[in-house]
Short mmCIF file of C-alpha atoms and ligand atoms in Angstrom, two decimals:
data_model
loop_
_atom_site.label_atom_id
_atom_site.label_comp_id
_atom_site.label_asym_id
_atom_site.label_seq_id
_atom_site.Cartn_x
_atom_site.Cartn_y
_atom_site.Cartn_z
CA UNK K 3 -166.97 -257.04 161.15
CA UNK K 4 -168.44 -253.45 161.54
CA UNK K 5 -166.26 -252.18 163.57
CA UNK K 6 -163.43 -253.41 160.99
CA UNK K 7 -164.75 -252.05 158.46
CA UNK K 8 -165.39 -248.76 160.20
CA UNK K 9 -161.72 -248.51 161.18
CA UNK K 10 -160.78 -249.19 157.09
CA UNK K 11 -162.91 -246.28 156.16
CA UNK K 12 -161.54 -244.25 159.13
CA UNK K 13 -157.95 -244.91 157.67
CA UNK K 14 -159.16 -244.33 154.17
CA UNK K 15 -160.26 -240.70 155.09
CA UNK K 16 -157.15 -239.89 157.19
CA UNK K 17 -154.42 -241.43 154.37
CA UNK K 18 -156.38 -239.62 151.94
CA UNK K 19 -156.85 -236.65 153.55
CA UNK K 20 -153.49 -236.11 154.35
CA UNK K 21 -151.68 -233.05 153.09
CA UNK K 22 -149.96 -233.69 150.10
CA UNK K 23 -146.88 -231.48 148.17
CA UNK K 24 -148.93 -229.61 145.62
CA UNK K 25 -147.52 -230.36 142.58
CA UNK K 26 -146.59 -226.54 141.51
CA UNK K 27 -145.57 -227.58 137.84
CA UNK K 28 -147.74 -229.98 136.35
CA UNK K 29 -151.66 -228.97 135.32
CA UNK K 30 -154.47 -231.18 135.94
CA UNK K 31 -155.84 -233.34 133.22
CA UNK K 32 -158.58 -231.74 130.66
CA UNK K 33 -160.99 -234.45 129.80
CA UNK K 34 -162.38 -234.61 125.40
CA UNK K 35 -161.25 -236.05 122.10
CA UNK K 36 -157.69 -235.57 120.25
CA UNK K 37 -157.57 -232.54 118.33
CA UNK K 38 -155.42 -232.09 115.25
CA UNK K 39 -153.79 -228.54 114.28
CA UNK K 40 -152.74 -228.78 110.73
CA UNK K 41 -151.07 -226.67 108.09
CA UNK K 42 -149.10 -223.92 110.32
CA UNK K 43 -145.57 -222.59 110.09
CA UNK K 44 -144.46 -224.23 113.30
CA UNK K 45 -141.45 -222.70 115.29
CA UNK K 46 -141.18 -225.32 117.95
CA UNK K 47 -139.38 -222.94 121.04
CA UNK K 48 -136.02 -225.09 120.17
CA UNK K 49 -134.52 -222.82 117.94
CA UNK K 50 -134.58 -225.53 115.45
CA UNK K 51 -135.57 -224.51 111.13
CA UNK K 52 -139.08 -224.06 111.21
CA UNK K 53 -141.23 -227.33 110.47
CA UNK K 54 -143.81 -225.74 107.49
CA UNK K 55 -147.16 -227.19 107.32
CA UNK K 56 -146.94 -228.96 110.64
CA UNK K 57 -149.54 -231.16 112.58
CA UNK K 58 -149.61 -231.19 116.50
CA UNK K 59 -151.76 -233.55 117.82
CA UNK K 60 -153.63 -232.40 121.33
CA UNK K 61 -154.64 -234.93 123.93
CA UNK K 62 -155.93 -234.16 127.66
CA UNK K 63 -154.02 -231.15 127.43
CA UNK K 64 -151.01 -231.84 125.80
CA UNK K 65 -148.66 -232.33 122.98
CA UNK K 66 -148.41 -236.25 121.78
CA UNK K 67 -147.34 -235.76 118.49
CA UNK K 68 -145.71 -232.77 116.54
CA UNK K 69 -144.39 -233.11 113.29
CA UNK K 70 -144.85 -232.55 109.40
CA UNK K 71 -148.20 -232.82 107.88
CA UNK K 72 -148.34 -236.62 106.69
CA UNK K 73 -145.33 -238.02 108.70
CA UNK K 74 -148.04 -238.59 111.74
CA UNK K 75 -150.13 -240.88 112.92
CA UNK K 76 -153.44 -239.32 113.77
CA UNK K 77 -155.48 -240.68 116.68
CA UNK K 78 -159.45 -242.27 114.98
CA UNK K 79 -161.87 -239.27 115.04
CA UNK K 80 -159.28 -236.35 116.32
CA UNK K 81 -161.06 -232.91 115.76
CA UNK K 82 -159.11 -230.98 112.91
CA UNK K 83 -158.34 -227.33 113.14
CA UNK K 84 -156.69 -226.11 109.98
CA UNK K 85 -154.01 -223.55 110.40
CA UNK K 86 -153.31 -223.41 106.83
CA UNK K 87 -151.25 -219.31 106.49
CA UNK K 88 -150.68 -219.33 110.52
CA UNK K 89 -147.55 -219.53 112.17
CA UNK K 90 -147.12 -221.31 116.01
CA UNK K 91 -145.47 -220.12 118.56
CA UNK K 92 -145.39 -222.07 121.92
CA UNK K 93 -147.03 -219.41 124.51
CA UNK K 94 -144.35 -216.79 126.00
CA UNK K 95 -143.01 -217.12 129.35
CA UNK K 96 -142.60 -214.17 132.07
CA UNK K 97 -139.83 -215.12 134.32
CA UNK K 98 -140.47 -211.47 136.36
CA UNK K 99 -143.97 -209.64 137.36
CA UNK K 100 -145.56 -207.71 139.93
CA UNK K 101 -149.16 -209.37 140.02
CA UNK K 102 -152.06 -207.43 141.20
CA UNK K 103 -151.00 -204.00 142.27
CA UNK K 104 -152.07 -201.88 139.24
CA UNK K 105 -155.57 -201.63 138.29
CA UNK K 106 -156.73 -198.30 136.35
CA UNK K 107 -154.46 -195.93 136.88
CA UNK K 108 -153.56 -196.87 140.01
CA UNK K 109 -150.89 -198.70 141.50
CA UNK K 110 -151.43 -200.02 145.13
CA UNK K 111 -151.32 -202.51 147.92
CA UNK K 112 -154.60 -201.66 147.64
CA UNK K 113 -155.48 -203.37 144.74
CA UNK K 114 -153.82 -206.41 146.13
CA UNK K 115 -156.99 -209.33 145.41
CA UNK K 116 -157.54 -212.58 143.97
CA UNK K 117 -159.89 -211.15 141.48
CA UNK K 118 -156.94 -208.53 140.72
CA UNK K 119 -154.94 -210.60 140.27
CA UNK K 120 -156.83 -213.29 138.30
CA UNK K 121 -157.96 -210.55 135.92
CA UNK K 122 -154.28 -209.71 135.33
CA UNK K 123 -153.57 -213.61 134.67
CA UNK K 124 -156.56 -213.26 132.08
CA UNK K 125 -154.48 -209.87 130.31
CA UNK K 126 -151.55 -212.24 130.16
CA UNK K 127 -153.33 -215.27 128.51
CA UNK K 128 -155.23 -212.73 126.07
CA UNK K 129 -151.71 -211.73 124.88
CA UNK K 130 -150.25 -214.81 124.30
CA UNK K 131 -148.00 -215.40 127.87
CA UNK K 132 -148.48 -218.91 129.14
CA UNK K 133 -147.21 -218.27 132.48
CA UNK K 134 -145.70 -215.05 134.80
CA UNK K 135 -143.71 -215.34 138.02
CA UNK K 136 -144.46 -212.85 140.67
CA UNK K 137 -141.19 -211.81 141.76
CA UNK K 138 -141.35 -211.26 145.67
CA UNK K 139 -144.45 -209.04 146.07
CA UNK K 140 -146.98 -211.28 147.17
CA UNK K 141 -147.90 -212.09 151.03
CA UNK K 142 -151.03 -214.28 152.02
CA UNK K 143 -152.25 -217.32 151.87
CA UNK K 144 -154.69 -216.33 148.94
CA UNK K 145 -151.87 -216.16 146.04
CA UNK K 146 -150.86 -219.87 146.75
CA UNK K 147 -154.44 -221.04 146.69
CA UNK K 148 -155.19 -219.22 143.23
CA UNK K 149 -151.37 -220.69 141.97
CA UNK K 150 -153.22 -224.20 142.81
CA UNK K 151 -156.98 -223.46 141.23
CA UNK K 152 -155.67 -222.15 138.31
CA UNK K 153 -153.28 -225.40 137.55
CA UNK K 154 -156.75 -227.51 138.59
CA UNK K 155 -158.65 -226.28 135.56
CA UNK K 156 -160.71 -223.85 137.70
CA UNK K 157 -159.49 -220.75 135.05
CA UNK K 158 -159.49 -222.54 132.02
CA UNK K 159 -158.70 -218.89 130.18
CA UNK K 160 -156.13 -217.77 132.85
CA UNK K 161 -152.39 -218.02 132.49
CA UNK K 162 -150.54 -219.76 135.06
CA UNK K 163 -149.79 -217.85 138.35
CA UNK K 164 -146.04 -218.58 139.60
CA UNK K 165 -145.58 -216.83 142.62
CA UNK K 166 -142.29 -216.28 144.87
CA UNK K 167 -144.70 -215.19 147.93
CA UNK K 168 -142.77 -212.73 150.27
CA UNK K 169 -139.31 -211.62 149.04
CA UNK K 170 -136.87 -210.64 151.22
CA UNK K 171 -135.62 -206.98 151.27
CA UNK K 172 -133.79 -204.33 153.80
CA UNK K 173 -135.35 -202.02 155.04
CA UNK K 174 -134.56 -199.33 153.02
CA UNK K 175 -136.96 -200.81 149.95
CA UNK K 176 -140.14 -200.51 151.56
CA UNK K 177 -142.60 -197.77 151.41
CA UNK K 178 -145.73 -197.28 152.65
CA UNK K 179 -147.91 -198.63 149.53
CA UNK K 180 -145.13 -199.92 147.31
CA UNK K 181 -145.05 -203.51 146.31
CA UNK K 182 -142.00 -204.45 148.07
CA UNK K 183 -144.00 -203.46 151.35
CA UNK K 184 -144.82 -207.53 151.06
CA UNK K 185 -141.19 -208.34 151.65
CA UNK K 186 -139.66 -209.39 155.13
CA UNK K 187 -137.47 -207.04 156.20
CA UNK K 188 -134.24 -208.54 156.53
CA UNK K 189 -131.61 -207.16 159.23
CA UNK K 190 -129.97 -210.30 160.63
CA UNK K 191 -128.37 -213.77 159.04
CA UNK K 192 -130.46 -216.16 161.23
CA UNK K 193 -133.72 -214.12 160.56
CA UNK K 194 -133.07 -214.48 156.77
CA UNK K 195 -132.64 -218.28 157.24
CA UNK K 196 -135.70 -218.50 159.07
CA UNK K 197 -137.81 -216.83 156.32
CA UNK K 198 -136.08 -218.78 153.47
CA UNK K 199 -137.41 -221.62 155.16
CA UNK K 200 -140.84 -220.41 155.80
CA UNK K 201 -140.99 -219.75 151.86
CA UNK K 202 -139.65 -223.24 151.29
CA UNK K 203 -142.67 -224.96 153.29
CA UNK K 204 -144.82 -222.96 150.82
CA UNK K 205 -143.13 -224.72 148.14
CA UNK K 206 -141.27 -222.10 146.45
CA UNK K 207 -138.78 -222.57 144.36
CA UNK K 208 -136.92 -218.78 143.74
CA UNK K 209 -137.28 -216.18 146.30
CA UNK K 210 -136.31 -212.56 145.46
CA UNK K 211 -134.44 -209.99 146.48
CA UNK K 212 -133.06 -206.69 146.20
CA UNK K 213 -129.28 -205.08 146.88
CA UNK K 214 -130.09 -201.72 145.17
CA UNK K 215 -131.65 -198.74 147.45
CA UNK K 216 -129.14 -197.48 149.95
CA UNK K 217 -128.52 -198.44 152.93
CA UNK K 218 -127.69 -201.76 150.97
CA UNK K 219 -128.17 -205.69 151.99
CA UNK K 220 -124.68 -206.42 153.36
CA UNK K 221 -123.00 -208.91 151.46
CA UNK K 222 -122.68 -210.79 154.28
CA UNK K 223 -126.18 -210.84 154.91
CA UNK K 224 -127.02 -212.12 151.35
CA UNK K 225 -124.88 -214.49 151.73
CA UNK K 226 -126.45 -216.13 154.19
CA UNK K 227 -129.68 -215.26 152.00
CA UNK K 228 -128.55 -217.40 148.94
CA UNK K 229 -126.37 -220.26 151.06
CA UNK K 230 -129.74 -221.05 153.33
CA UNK K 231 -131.92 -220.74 149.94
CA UNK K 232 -129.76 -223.57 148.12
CA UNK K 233 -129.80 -225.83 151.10
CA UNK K 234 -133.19 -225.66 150.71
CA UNK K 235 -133.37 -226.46 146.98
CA UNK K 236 -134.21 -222.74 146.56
CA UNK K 237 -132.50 -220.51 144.12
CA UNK K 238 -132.27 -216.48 144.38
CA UNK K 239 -133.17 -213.70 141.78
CA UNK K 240 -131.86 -210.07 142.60
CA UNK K 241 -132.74 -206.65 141.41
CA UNK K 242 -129.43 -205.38 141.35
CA UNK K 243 -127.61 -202.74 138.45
CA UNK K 244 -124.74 -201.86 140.06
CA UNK K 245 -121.72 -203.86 138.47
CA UNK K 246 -120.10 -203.77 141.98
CA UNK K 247 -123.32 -205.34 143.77
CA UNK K 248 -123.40 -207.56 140.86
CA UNK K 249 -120.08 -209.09 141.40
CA UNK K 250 -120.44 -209.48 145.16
CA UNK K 251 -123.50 -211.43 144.35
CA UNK K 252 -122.14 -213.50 141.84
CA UNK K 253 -119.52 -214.43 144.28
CA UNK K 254 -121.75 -215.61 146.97
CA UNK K 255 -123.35 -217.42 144.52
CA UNK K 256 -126.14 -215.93 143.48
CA UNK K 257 -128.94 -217.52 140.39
CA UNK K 258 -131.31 -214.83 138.67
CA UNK K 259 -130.47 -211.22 137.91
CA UNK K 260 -133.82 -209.45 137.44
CA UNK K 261 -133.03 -206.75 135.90
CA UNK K 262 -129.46 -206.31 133.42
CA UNK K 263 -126.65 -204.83 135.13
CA UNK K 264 -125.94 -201.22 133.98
CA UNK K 265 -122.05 -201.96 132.44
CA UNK K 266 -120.71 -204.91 131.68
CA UNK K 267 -116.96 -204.85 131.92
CA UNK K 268 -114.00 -208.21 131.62
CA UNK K 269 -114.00 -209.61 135.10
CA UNK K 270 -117.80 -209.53 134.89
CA UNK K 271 -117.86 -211.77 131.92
CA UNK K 272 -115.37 -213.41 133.74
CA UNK K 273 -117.17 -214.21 136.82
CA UNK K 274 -120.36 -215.07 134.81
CA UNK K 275 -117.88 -217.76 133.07
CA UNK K 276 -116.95 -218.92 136.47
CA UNK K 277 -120.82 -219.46 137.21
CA UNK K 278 -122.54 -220.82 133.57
CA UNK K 279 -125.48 -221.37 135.71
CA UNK K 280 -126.53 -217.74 136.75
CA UNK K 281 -129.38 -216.28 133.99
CA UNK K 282 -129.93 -212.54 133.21
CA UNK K 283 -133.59 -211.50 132.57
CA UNK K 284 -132.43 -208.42 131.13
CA UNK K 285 -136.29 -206.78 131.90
CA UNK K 286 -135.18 -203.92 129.34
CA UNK K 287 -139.12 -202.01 129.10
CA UNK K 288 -138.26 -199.29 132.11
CA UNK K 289 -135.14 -198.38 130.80
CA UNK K 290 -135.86 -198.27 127.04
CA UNK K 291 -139.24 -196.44 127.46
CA UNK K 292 -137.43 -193.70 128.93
CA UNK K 293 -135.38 -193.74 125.51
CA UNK K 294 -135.66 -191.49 122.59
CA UNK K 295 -136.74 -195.54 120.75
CA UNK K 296 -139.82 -196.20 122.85
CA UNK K 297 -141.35 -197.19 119.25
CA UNK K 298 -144.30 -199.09 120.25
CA UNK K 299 -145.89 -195.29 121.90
CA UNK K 300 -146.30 -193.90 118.59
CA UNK K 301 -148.47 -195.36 117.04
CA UNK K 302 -149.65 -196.92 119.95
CA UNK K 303 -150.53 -200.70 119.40
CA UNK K 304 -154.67 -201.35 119.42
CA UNK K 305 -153.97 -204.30 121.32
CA UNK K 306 -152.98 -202.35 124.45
CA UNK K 307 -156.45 -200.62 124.43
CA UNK K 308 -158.25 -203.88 125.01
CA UNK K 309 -156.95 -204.59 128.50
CA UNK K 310 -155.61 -201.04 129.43
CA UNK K 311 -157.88 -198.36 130.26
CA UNK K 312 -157.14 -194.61 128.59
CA UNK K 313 -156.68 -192.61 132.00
CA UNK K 314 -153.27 -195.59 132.17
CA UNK K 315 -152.76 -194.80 128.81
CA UNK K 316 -152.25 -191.21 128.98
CA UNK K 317 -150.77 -191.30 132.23
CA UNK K 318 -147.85 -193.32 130.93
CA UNK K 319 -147.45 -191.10 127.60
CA UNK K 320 -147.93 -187.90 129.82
CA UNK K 321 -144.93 -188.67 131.64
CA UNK K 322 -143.29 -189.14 128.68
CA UNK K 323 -143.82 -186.39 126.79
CA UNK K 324 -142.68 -184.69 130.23
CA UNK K 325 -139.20 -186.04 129.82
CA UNK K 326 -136.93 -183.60 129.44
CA UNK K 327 -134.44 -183.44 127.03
CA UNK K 328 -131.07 -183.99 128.99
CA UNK K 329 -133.18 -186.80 131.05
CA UNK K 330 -133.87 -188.22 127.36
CA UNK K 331 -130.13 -188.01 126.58
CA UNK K 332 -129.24 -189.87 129.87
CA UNK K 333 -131.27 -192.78 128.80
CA UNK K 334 -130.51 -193.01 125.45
CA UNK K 335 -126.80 -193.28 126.32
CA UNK K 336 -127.77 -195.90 129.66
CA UNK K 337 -129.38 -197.79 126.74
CA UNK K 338 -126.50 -198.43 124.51
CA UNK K 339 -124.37 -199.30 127.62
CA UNK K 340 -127.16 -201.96 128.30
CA UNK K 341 -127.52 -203.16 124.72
CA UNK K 342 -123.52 -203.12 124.41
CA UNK K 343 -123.67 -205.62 128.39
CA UNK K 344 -126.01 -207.60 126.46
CA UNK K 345 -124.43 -208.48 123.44
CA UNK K 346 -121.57 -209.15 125.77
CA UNK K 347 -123.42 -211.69 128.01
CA UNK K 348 -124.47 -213.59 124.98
CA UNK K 349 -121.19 -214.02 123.51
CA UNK K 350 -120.30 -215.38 126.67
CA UNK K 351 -123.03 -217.74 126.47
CA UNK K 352 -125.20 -216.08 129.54
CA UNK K 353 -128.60 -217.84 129.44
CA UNK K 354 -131.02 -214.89 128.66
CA UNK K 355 -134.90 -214.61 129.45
CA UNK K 356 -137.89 -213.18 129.31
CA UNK K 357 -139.10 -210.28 132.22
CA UNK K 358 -141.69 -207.90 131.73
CA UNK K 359 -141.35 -206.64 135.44
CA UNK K 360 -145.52 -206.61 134.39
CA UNK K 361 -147.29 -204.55 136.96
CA UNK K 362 -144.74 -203.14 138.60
CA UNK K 363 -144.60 -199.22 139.31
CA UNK K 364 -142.61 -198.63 135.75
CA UNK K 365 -146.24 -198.10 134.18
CA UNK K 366 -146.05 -201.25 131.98
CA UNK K 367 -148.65 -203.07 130.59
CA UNK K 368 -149.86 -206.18 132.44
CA UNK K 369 -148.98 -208.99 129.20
CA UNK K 370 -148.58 -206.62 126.51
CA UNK K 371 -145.30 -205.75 128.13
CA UNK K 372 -143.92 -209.03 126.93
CA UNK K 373 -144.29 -208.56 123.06
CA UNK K 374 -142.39 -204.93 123.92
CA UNK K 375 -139.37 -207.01 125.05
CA UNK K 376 -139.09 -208.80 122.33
CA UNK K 377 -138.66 -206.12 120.54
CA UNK K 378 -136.36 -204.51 123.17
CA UNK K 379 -134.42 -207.75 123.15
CA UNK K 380 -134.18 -207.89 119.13
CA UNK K 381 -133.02 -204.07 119.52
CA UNK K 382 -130.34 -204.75 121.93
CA UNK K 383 -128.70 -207.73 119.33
CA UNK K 384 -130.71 -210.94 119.67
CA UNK K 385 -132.22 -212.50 116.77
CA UNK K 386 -136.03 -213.34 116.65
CA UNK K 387 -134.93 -216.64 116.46
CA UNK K 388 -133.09 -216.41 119.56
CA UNK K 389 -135.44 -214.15 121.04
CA UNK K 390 -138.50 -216.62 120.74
CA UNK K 391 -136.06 -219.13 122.31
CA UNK K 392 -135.54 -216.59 125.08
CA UNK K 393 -138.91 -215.91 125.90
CA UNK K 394 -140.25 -219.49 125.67
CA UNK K 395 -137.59 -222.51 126.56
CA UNK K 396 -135.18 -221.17 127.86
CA UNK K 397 -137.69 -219.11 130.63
CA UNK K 398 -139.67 -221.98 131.19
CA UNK K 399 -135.66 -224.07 132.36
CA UNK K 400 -134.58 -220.98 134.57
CA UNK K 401 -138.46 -221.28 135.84
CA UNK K 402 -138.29 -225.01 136.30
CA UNK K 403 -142.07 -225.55 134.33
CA UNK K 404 -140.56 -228.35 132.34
CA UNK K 405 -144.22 -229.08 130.79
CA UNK K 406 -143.79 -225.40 129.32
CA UNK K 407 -141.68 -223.48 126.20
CA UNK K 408 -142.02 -225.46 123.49
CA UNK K 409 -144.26 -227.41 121.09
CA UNK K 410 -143.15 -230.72 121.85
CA UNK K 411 -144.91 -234.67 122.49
CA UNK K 412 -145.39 -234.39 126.57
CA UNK K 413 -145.16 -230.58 127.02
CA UNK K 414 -148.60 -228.81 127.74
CA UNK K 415 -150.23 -227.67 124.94
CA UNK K 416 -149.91 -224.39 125.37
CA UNK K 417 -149.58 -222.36 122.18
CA UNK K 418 -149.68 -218.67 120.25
CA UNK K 419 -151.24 -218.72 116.71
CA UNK K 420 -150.24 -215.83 114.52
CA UNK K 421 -151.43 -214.72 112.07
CA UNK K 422 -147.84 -213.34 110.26
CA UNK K 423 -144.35 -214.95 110.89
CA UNK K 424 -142.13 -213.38 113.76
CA UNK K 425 -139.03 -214.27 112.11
CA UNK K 426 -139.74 -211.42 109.74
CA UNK K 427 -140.36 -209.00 112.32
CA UNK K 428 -140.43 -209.80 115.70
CA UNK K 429 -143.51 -207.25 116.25
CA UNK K 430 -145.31 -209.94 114.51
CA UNK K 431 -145.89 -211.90 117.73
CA UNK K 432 -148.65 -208.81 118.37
CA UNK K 433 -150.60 -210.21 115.75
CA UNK K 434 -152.45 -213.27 117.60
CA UNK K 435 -155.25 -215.21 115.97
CA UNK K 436 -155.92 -217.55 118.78
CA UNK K 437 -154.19 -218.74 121.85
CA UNK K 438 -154.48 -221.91 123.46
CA UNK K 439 -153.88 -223.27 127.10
CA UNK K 440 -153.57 -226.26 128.29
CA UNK K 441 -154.91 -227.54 125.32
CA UNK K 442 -157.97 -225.14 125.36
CA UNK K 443 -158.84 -221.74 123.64
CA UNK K 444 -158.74 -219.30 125.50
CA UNK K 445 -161.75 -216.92 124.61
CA UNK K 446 -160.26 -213.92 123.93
CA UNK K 447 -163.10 -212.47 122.29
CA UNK K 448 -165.28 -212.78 125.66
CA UNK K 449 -162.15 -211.45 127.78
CA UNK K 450 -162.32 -208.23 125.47
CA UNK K 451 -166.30 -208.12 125.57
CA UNK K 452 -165.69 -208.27 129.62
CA UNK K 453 -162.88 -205.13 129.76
CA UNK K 454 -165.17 -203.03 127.92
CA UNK K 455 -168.10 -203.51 129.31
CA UNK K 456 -166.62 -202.68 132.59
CA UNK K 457 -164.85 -199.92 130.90
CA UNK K 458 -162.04 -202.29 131.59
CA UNK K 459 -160.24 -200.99 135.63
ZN1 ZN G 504 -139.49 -206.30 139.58
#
């Protein structure tokens, strides 16, 4: 019989050792008793009325049971939190970052780590963001490792880490220490195939790309790009302003624009109608900080000095102040052509989203970034209603991270309290009193400690 039973064991260690798919949406199971949350203002992500005086019942990690206060059945012996004056929020989603380049006031392949890029997943949990997709500037191993930990419980105050590992760019986008130095250079059809499909055995989901610096993709090279990415169960997201470029890609069937397209004219709208799956994450912080608007500068938020150091700080108001006036004038006017594309888009019923472009080389601020948007997106005709909606479901559905963007039984509970009601001001999302991931608080108090007695980096 030993032998027998030495073969079982044998095949017990190879089935389970074999590699499975890592499941890149769902997080692992936290272990503890039900918690209730009682008594908050609760806007649920759905765009629905807000529920007042809510309960939301926590269970390994997620939501079982949301309702009013009194119409639910609480588990025996749930912990109670009472949120009695707070308002809930489910936690934002960033559907576009750069993870891991900037750190002080530097911005650099050089920085490239996992602790980098980890501490920049901690800025984003301290400020509320649930989850940020790293749009094409990764390259490694390491970032698809730390994607897994972090959904394993190993962070348990880190946001989730979506990465599109490599993206694919010409040429003419890479420098020598810019991000998009992580791309693969494309210059022929089959080689773009071949890459696509190297990202898809990593389990990606949306590779990036870029038709902006000249010389250009070719729009026969993209699409190639996009038709291999779709047989692969792979959708694209482009940086690309140029109306022209933008119609060309919509045509060859393009999914994600990155960035909003500088004028939106009729056979735009038109071809957007023609393709009511293709999102806009209108990613409006480079081109409205250049603005005369830029409110958030002056005063500058206190939050941003917890994560960011001063030398950033100044750097970024430095080379605003330096802006001249006709430069000023230039963006002020680029802004109402963007605001006037966006209320156009909507109207047309263009699914809109939430991108920070967080950590790119704009000089925005890893997390905080998001709660500018919001504002940027209220600015450009959204309503915080319909901006929350923006930045939580409807992110988490162009992401695919069903268990994320919204407060709902089965979602993960991950959640913003507030302490005043963004539907009065959409600014109000700056004013966090806790945040909570995957069903656990994140310790923002000890994140803060750690920045400062490092004198934050
Ligand atoms: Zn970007």
């Amino acid at each position: 019989m030993g032998w027998r039973w030495g073969v079982a064991v044998v095949l017990g260690l190879v089935v389970c050792g074999l590699p499975q798919t890592p499941d890149l949406n769902t997080h692992a199971q936290t272990a503890g008793p039900a918690t209730v949350f009682e008594g908050a203002r609760l806007i649920a992500g759905d765009g629905r009325t807000p529920v007042e005086d809510s309960a939301l019942v926590v269970e390994h990690g997620r939501f079982t049971q949301v309702g009013r206060r009194g119409t639910i059945q609480l588990p025996p012996a749930a912990a109670r939190v009472d949120l009695a004056g707070k308002t809930v929020i489910p936690a934002l989603v960033d559907g576009h970052s750069h993870i891991g380049y900037q750190k002080g006031a530097s911005t650099s392949a050089r920085n490239y780590t996992r602790d980098n890029i980890l501490d920049h997943m901690h800025r984003f949990a301290y400020y509320g963001v649930g989850a940020s997709q790293a749009m094409g500037s990764d390259f490694g191993d390491m970032p698809y490792q730390l994607r897994q930990d972090i959904l394993a419980g190993t962070y348990p105050d880190a946001a989730r880490f979506l990465t599109s590992g490599r993206g694919l760019a010409p040429l003419s986008e890479i420098g020598p220490d810019n991000m998009r130095h992580a791309a693969y250079v494309v210059t022929t059809e089959e080689g773009a195939r071949a890459e696509v499909r190297e990202l898809a055995s990593r389990g990606v989901t949306l590779v990036k790309t870029w038709v902006r610096a000249e010389p250009k993709m070719s729009p026969t090279l993209y699409a190639a790009l996009i038709d291999e990415a779709h047989r692969n169960n792979i959708r694209v997201a482009v940086h690309a302003t140029d109306p022209q470029d933008a119609k060309g890609l919509l045509r060859a069937g393009v999914d994600v624009f990155a960035h909003m397209i500088d004028d939106v004219d009729d056979e735009l709208v038109d071809l957007f109608k023609q393709h009511p799956n293709v999102v806009v994450l209108p990613t409006l912080a480079a081109p409205r900080l250049a603005t005369t608007y830029a409110p958030w500068l002056n005063p500058l938020d206190p939050l941003v000095a917890v994560t960011q150091p001063a030398a950033q700080i100044r750097q970024l108001r430095d080379r605003l102040e330096g802006t001249t006036p006709e430069a000023r004038t230039r963006a002020d006017e680029g802004w109402e052509k963007l605001a006037l594309g966006i209320k156009r888009l909507k109207a047309a019923g263009v699914a809109l989203g939430l991108g920070t472009d967080g950590g790119g080389q704009n000089g925005g601020f890893v997390g905080w970034t998001a709660h500018a948007e919001l504002e940027n997106l209220v600015a450009a005709g959204l309503t915080p209603m319909e901006v929350i909606v923006a930045a939580t479901r409807t992110t988490a559905a162009i992401l695919r991270i069903d268990e994320l963007g919204a407060v709902a039984p089965g979602k993960s509970a991950d959640f913003v309290v507030l302490d005043a009601n963004p539907l009065d001001a959409i600014t109000n999302t700056r004013r966090i009193s806790r945040v909570y991931l995957r069903g656990r608080h994140v310790d923002r108090e000890k994140l803060a400690a750690a920045w400062k007695s490092r004198a934050i980096e």
